[in-house]
Short mmCIF file of C-alpha atoms in Angstrom, two decimals:
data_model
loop_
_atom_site.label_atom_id
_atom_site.label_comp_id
_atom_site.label_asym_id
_atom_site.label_seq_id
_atom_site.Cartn_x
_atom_site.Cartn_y
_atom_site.Cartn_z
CA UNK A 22 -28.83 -1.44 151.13
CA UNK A 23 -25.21 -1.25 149.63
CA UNK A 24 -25.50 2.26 149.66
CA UNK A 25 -26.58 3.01 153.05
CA UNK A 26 -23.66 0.65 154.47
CA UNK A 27 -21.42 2.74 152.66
CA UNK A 28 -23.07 5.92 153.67
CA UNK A 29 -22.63 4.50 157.32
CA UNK A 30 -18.94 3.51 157.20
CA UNK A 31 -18.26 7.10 155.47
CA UNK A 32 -19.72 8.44 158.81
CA UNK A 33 -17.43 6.22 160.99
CA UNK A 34 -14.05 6.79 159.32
CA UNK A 35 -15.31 10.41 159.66
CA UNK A 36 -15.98 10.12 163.32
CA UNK A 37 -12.37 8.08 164.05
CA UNK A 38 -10.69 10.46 161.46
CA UNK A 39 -12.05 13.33 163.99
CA UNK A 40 -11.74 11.30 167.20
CA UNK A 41 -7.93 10.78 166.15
CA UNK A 42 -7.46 14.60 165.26
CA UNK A 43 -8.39 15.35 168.52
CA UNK A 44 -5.92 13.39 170.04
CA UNK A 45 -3.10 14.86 167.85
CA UNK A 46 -3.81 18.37 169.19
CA UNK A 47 -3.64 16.71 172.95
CA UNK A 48 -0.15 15.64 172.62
CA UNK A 49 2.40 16.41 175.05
CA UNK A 50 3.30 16.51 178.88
CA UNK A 51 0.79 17.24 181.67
CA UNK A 52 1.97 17.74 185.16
CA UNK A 53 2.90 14.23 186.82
CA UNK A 54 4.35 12.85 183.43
CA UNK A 55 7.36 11.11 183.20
CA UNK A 56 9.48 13.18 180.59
CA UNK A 57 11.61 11.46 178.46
CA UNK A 58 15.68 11.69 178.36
CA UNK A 59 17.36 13.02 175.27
CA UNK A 60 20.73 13.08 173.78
CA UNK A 61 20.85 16.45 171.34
CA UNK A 62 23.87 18.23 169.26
CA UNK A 63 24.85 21.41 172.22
CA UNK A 64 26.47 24.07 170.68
CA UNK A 65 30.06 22.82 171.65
CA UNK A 66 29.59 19.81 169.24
CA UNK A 67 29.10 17.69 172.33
CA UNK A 68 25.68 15.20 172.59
CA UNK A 69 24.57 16.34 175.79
CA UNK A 70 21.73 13.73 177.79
CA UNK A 71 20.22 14.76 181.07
CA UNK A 72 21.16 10.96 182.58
CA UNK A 73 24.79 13.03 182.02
CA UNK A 74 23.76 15.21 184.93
CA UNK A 75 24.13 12.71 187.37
CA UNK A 76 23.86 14.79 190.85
CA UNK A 77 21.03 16.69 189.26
CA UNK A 78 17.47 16.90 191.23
CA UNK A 79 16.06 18.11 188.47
CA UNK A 80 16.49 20.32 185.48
CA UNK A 81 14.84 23.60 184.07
CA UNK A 82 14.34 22.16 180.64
CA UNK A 83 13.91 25.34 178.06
CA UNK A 84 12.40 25.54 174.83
CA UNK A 85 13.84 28.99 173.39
CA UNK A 86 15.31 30.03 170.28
CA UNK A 87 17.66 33.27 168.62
CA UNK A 88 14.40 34.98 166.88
CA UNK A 89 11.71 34.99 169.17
CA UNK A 90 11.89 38.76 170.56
CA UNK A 91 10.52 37.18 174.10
CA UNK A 92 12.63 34.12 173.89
CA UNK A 93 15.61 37.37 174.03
CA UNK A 94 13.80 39.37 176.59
CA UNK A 95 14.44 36.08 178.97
CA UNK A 96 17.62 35.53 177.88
CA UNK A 97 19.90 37.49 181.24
CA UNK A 98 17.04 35.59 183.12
CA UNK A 99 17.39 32.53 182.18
CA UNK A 100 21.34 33.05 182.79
CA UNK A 101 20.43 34.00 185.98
CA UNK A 102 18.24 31.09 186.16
CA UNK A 103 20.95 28.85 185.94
CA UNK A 104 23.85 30.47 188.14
CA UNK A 105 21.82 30.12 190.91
CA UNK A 106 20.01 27.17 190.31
CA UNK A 107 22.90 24.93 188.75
CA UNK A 108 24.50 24.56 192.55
CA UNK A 109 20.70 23.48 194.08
CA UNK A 110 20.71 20.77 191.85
CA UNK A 111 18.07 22.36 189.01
CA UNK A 112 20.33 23.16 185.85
CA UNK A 113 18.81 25.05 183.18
CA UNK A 114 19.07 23.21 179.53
CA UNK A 115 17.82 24.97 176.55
CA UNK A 116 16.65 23.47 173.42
CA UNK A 117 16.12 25.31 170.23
CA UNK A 118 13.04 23.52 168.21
CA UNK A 119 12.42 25.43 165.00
CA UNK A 120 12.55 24.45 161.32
CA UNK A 121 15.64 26.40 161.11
CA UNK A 122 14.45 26.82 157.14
CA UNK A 123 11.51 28.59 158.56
CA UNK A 124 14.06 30.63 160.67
CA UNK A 125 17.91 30.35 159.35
CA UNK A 126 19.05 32.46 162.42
CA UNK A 127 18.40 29.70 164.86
CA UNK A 128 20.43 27.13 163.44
CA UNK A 129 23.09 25.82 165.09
CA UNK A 130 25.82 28.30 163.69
CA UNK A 131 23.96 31.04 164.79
CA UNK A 132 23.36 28.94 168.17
CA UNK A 133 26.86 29.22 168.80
CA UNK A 134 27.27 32.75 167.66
CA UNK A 135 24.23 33.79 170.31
CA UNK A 136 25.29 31.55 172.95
CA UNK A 137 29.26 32.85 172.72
CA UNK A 138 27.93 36.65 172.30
CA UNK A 139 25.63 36.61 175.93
CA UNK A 140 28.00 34.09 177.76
CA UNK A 141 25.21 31.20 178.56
CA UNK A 142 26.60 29.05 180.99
CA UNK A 143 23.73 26.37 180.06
CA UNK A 144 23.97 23.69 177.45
CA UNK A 145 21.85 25.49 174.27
CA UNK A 146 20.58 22.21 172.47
CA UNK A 147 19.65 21.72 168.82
CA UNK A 148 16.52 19.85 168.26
CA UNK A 149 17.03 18.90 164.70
CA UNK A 150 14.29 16.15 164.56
CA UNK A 151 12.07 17.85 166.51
CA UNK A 152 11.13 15.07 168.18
CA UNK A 153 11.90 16.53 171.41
CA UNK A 154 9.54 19.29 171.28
CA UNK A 155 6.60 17.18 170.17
CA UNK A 156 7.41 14.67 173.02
CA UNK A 157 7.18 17.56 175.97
CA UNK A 158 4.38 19.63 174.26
CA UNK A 159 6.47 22.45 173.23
CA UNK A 160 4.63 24.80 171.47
CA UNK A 161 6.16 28.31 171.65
CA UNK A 162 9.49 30.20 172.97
CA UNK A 163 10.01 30.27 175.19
CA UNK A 164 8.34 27.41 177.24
CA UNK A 165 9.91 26.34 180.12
CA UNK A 166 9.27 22.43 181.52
CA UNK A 167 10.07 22.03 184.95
CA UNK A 168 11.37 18.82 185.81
CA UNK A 169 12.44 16.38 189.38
CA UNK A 170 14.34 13.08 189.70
CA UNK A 171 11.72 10.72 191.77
CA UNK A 172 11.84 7.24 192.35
CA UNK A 173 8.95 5.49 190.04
CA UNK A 174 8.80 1.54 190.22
CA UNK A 175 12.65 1.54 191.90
CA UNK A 176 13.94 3.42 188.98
CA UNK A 177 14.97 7.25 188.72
CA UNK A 178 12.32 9.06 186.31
CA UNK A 179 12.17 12.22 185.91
CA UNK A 180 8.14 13.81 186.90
CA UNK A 181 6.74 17.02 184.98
CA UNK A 182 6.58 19.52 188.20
CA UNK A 183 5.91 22.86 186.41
CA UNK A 184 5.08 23.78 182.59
CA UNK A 185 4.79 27.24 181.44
CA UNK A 186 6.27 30.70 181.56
CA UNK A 187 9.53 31.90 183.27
CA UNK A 188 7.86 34.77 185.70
CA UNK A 189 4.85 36.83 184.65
CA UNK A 190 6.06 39.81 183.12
CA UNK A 191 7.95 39.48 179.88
CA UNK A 192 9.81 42.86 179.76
CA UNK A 193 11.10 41.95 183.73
CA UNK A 194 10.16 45.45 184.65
CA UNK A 195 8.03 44.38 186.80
CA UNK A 196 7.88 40.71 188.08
CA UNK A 197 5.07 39.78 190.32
CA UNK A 198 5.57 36.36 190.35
CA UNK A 199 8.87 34.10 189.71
CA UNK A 200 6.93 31.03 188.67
CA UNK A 201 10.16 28.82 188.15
CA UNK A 202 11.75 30.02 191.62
CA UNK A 203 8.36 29.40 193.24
CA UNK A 204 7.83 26.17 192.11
CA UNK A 205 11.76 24.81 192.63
CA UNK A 206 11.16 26.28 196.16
CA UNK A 207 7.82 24.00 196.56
CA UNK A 208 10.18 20.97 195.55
CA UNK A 209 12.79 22.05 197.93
CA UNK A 210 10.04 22.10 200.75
CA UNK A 211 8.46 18.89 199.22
CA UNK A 212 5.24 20.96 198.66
CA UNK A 213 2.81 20.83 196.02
CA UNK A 214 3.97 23.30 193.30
CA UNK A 215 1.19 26.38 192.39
CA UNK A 216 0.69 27.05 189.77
CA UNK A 217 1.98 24.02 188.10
CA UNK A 218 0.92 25.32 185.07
CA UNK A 219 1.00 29.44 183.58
CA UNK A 220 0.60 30.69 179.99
CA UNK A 221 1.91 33.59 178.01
CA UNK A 222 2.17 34.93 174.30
CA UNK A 223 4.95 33.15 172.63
CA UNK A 224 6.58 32.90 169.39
CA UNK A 225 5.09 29.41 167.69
CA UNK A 226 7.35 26.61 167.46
CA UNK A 227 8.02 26.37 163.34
CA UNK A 228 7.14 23.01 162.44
CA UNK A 229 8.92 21.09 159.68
CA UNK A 230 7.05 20.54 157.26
CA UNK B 13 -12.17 92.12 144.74
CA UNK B 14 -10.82 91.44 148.05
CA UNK B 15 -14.27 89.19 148.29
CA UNK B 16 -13.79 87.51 145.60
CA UNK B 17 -10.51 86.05 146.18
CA UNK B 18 -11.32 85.33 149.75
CA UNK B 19 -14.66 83.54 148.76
CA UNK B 20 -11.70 81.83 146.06
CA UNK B 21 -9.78 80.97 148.69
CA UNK B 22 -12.42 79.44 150.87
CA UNK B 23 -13.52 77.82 148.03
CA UNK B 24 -10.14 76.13 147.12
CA UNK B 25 -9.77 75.31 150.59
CA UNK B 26 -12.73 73.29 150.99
CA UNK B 27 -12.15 71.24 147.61
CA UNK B 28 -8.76 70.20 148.59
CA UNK B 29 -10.06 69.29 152.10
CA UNK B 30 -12.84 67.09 150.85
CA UNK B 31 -10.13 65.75 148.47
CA UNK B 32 -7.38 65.00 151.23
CA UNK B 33 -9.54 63.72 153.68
CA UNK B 34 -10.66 60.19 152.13
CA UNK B 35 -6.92 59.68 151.76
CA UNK B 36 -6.60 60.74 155.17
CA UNK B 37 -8.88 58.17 156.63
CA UNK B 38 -7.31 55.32 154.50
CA UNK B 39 -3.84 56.42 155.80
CA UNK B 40 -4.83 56.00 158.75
CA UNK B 41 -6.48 53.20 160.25
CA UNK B 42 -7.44 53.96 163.89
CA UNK B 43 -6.38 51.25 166.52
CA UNK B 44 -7.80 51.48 169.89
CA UNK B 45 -5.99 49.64 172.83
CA UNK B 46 -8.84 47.56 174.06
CA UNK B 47 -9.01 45.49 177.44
CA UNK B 48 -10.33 41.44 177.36
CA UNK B 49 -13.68 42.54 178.44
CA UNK B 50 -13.76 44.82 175.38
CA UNK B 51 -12.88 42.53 172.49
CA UNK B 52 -15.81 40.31 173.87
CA UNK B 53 -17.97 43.08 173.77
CA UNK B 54 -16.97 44.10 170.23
CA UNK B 55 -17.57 39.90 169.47
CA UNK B 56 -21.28 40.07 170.59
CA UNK B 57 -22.40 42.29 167.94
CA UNK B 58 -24.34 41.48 164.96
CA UNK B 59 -21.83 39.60 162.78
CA UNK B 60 -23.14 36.27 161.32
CA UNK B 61 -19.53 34.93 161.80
CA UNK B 62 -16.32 36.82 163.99
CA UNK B 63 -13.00 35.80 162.67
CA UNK B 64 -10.30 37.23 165.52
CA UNK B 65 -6.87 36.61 164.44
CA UNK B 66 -3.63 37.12 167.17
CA UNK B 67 -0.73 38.42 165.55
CA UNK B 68 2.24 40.78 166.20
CA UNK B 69 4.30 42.39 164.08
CA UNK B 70 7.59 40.90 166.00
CA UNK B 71 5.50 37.80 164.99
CA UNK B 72 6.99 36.44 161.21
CA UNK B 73 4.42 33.53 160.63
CA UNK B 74 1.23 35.83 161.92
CA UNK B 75 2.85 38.45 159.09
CA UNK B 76 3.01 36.22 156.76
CA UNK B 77 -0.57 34.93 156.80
CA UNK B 78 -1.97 38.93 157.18
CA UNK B 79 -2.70 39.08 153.72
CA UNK B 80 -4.60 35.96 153.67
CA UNK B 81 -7.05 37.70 156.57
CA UNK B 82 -6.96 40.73 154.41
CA UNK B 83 -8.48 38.59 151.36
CA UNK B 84 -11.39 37.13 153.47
CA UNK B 85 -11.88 40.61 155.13
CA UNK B 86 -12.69 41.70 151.09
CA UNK B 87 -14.85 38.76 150.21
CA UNK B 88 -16.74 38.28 153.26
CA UNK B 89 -16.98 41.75 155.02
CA UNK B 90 -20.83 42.07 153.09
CA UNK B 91 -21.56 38.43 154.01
CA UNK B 92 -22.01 39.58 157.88
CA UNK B 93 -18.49 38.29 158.75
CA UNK B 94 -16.00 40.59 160.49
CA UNK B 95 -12.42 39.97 160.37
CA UNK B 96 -10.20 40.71 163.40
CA UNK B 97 -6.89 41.47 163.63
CA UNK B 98 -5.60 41.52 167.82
CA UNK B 99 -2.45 42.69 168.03
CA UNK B 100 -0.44 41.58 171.25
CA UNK B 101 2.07 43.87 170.93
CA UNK B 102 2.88 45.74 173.84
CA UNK B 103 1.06 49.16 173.90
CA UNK B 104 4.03 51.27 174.60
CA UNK B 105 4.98 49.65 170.46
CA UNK B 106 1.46 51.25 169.21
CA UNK B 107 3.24 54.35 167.77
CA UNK B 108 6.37 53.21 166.57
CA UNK B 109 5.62 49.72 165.88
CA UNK B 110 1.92 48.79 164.78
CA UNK B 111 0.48 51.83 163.40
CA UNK B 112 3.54 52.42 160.57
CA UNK B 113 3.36 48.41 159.74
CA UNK B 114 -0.62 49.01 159.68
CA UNK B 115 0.25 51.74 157.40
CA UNK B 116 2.63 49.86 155.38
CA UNK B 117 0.73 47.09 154.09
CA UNK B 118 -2.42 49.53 154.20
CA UNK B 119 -4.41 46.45 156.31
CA UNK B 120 -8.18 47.27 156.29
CA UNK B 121 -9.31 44.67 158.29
CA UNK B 122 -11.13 45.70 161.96
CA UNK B 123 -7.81 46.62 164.21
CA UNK B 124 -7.20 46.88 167.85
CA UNK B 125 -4.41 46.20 170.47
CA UNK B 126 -5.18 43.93 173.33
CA UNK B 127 -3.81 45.19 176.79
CA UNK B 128 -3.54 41.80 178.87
CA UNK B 129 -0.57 42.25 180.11
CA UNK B 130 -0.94 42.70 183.78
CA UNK B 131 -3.99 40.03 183.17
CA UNK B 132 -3.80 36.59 184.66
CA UNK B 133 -5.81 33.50 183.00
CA UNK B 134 -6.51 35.68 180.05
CA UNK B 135 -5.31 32.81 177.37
CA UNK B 136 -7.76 30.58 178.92
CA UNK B 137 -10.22 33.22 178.68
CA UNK B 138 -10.01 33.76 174.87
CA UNK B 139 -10.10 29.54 174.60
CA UNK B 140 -8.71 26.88 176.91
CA UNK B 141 -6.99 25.27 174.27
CA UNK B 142 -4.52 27.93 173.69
CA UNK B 143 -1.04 27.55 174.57
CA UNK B 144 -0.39 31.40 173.92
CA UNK B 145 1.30 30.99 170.69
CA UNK B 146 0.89 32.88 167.83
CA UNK B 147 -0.64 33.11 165.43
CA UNK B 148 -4.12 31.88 166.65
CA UNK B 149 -7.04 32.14 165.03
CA UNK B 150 -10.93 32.17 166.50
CA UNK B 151 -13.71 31.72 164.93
CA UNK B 152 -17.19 33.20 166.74
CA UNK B 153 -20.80 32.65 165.97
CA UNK B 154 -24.16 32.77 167.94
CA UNK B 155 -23.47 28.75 167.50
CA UNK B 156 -20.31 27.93 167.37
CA UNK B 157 -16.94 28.45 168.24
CA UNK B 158 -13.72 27.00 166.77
CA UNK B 159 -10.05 27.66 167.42
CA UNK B 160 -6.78 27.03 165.78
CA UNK B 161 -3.07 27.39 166.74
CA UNK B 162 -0.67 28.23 164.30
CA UNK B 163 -0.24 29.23 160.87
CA UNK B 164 -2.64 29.06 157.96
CA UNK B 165 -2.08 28.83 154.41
CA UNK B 166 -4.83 30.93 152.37
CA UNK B 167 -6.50 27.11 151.10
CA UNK B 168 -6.72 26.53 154.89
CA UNK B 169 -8.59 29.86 155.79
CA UNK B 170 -10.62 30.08 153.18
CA UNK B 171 -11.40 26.69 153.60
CA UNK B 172 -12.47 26.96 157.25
CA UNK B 173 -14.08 30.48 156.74
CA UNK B 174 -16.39 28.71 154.18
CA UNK B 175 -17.44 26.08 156.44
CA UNK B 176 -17.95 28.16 160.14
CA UNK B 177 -19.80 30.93 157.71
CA UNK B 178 -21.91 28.39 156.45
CA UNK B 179 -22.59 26.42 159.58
CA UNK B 180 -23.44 30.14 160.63
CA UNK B 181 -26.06 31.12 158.54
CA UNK B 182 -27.86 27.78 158.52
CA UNK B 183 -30.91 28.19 160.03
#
């Protein structure tokens, strides 16, 4: 009898041990979340927090890095990104996730070196913790979280509009589709954003381990 | 005379053909540029167990864990288990890029490049669960299917190979 209430409470850790691995590999944003606010190191030594941004309507939150060969491909894009976007009230912040042990060319020295060298305009954030990147769902470089200042419950929060990839052609030879300027233009029109989600090869986020 | 050394000749010819050509075939591991519909193909075959690993050689983590594929390539390919390896480089990087690194580290694993690039809803194809980063690992039976994203340490794979090969061949 002992032994089969044992053998029976192995099984059910076993099932919650699964049922609660499941849920790990869930975490993240999905389109409608409220994202949270941040304050990370930029690569001027200043803390930089979205609340900061206080005539924003949004923000074109980044997840990029120095290595990642795409994360580089996008970089004049995302520059572009922001030039014309910072003045309609969607600035582009970039945060840099890795395990910079796993990678030593995106700390935050070599932040400053890559965001002096190609003259980004954007705040290029370091997310030391990495608690950032686990809180949005950031899996890869780059991966680009779309976000829009709404009113929930009388306060400002700021709503998960559009989680993906930049445009659909990595080289930018030859864009089909500007899935960022599409869905910022959906906002602007107060239509529903589509696609509100895309995916593309990226360079895996390097966890700490 | 004349007949003899050009029956020599022939002769010597033919020996150090036969002897250059296995080295030839190693050197050079064929990859085909294969389209979505392809690699599914190539995954419905006989194999008791597919293993299809993404990588890239821009990719450090997926070249890291190579070797580890490699390994269960050696001790499983007679088992009925066929190991993978999908590049997602671009195709125009075939010459320059993948075949030399192929070369390099002399991988003998089953190669090809996947061409998805003008291919929408292709990640979600492969497995839902994929974010599109890489590495990524899948692992095909008539039964089952399991994925993973991101790195594996050679415990890990072997670990998983062990237990998808012998959920598998259970009859």
């Amino acid at each position: 009898m002992m032994k089969q209430i044992l053998i029976l409470l192995t099984f059910c850790i076993g099932i919650i041990a699964f049922a609660s691995d499941e849920n790990k590999e869930k975490k993240g944003y999905e389109i409608g979340d409220i994202a949270t606010d941040f304050e990370l190191i930029n690569v001027d030594d200043t803390k930089v927090s979205l609340s900061q941004f206080e005539d924003a309507k949004g923000f074109i939150v980044i997840f990029t890095c120095n290595h990642c060969p795409f994360s580089v491909m996008y970089e004049d894009r995302i520059i572009e990104l922001d030039k014309k976007y910072k003045e309609l009230g969607y600035p582009v912040v970039a945060i840099s996730p890795n395990d910079v042990e796993a990678f030593p060319e995106d700390d935050l020295p070599n932040m400053k070196i890559r965001s002096e060298e190609k003259g980004f305009t954007f705040p290029y954030l370091y997310d030391e913790t990495q608690e950032i990147a686990r809180a949005y769902g950031a899996t890869k470089t780059p991966h680009v979280f779309l976000l829009h200042k709404e009113q929930v419950d009388e306060e400002q929060a700021l709503i998960v509009k559009y989680i993906g990839a930049i445009d659909d052609d990595k080289r930018g030879n030859d864009i089909e589709e500007k899935y960022i300027e599409m869905a910022i233009k959906a906002l602007q029109n107060g239509e529903e954003v589509n696609p509100s989600v895309t995916k593309a090869v990226g360079c895996s986020v390097k966890w700490k381990k | 005379m004349i007949k003899t050394n050009v029956l020599g000749l022939i002769g010597l010819f033919t020996i150090l053909f036969y002897t250059c050509q296995p080295k030839f075939h190693k050197s050079n591991q064929n990859i085909s540029i294969i389209s979505l519909q392809q690699l599914e193909q190539i995954t419905k075959g006989n194999a008791q167990l597919y293993i299809i690993n993404f990588w890239a050689t821009w990719c450090k983590p997926c070249i890291e864990e190579l070797p580890y594929f490699e390994k269960i390539n050696q001790q499983y390919k007679n088992k009925g288990v066929q190991t993978i390896l999908v590049s997602l480089d671009f195709k125009e990087d075939l010459k320059e890029k993948v075949k030399p690194f192929v070369l390099k580290n002399q991988l003998k694993s089953q190669l090809y490049l996947l061409d998805v690039e003008k291919q929408k809803g292709w990640i979600d194809e492969i497995n839902p669960n994929w974010s599109g980063a890489i590495p990524a690992t899948l692992f095909l039976s008539k039964k089952n299917t399991h994925f993973k994203e991101g790195e594996l340490s050679l415990n890990e794979l072997e670990e998983l190979v062990e237990i998808y090969y012998q959920q598998a061949i259970k009859k």
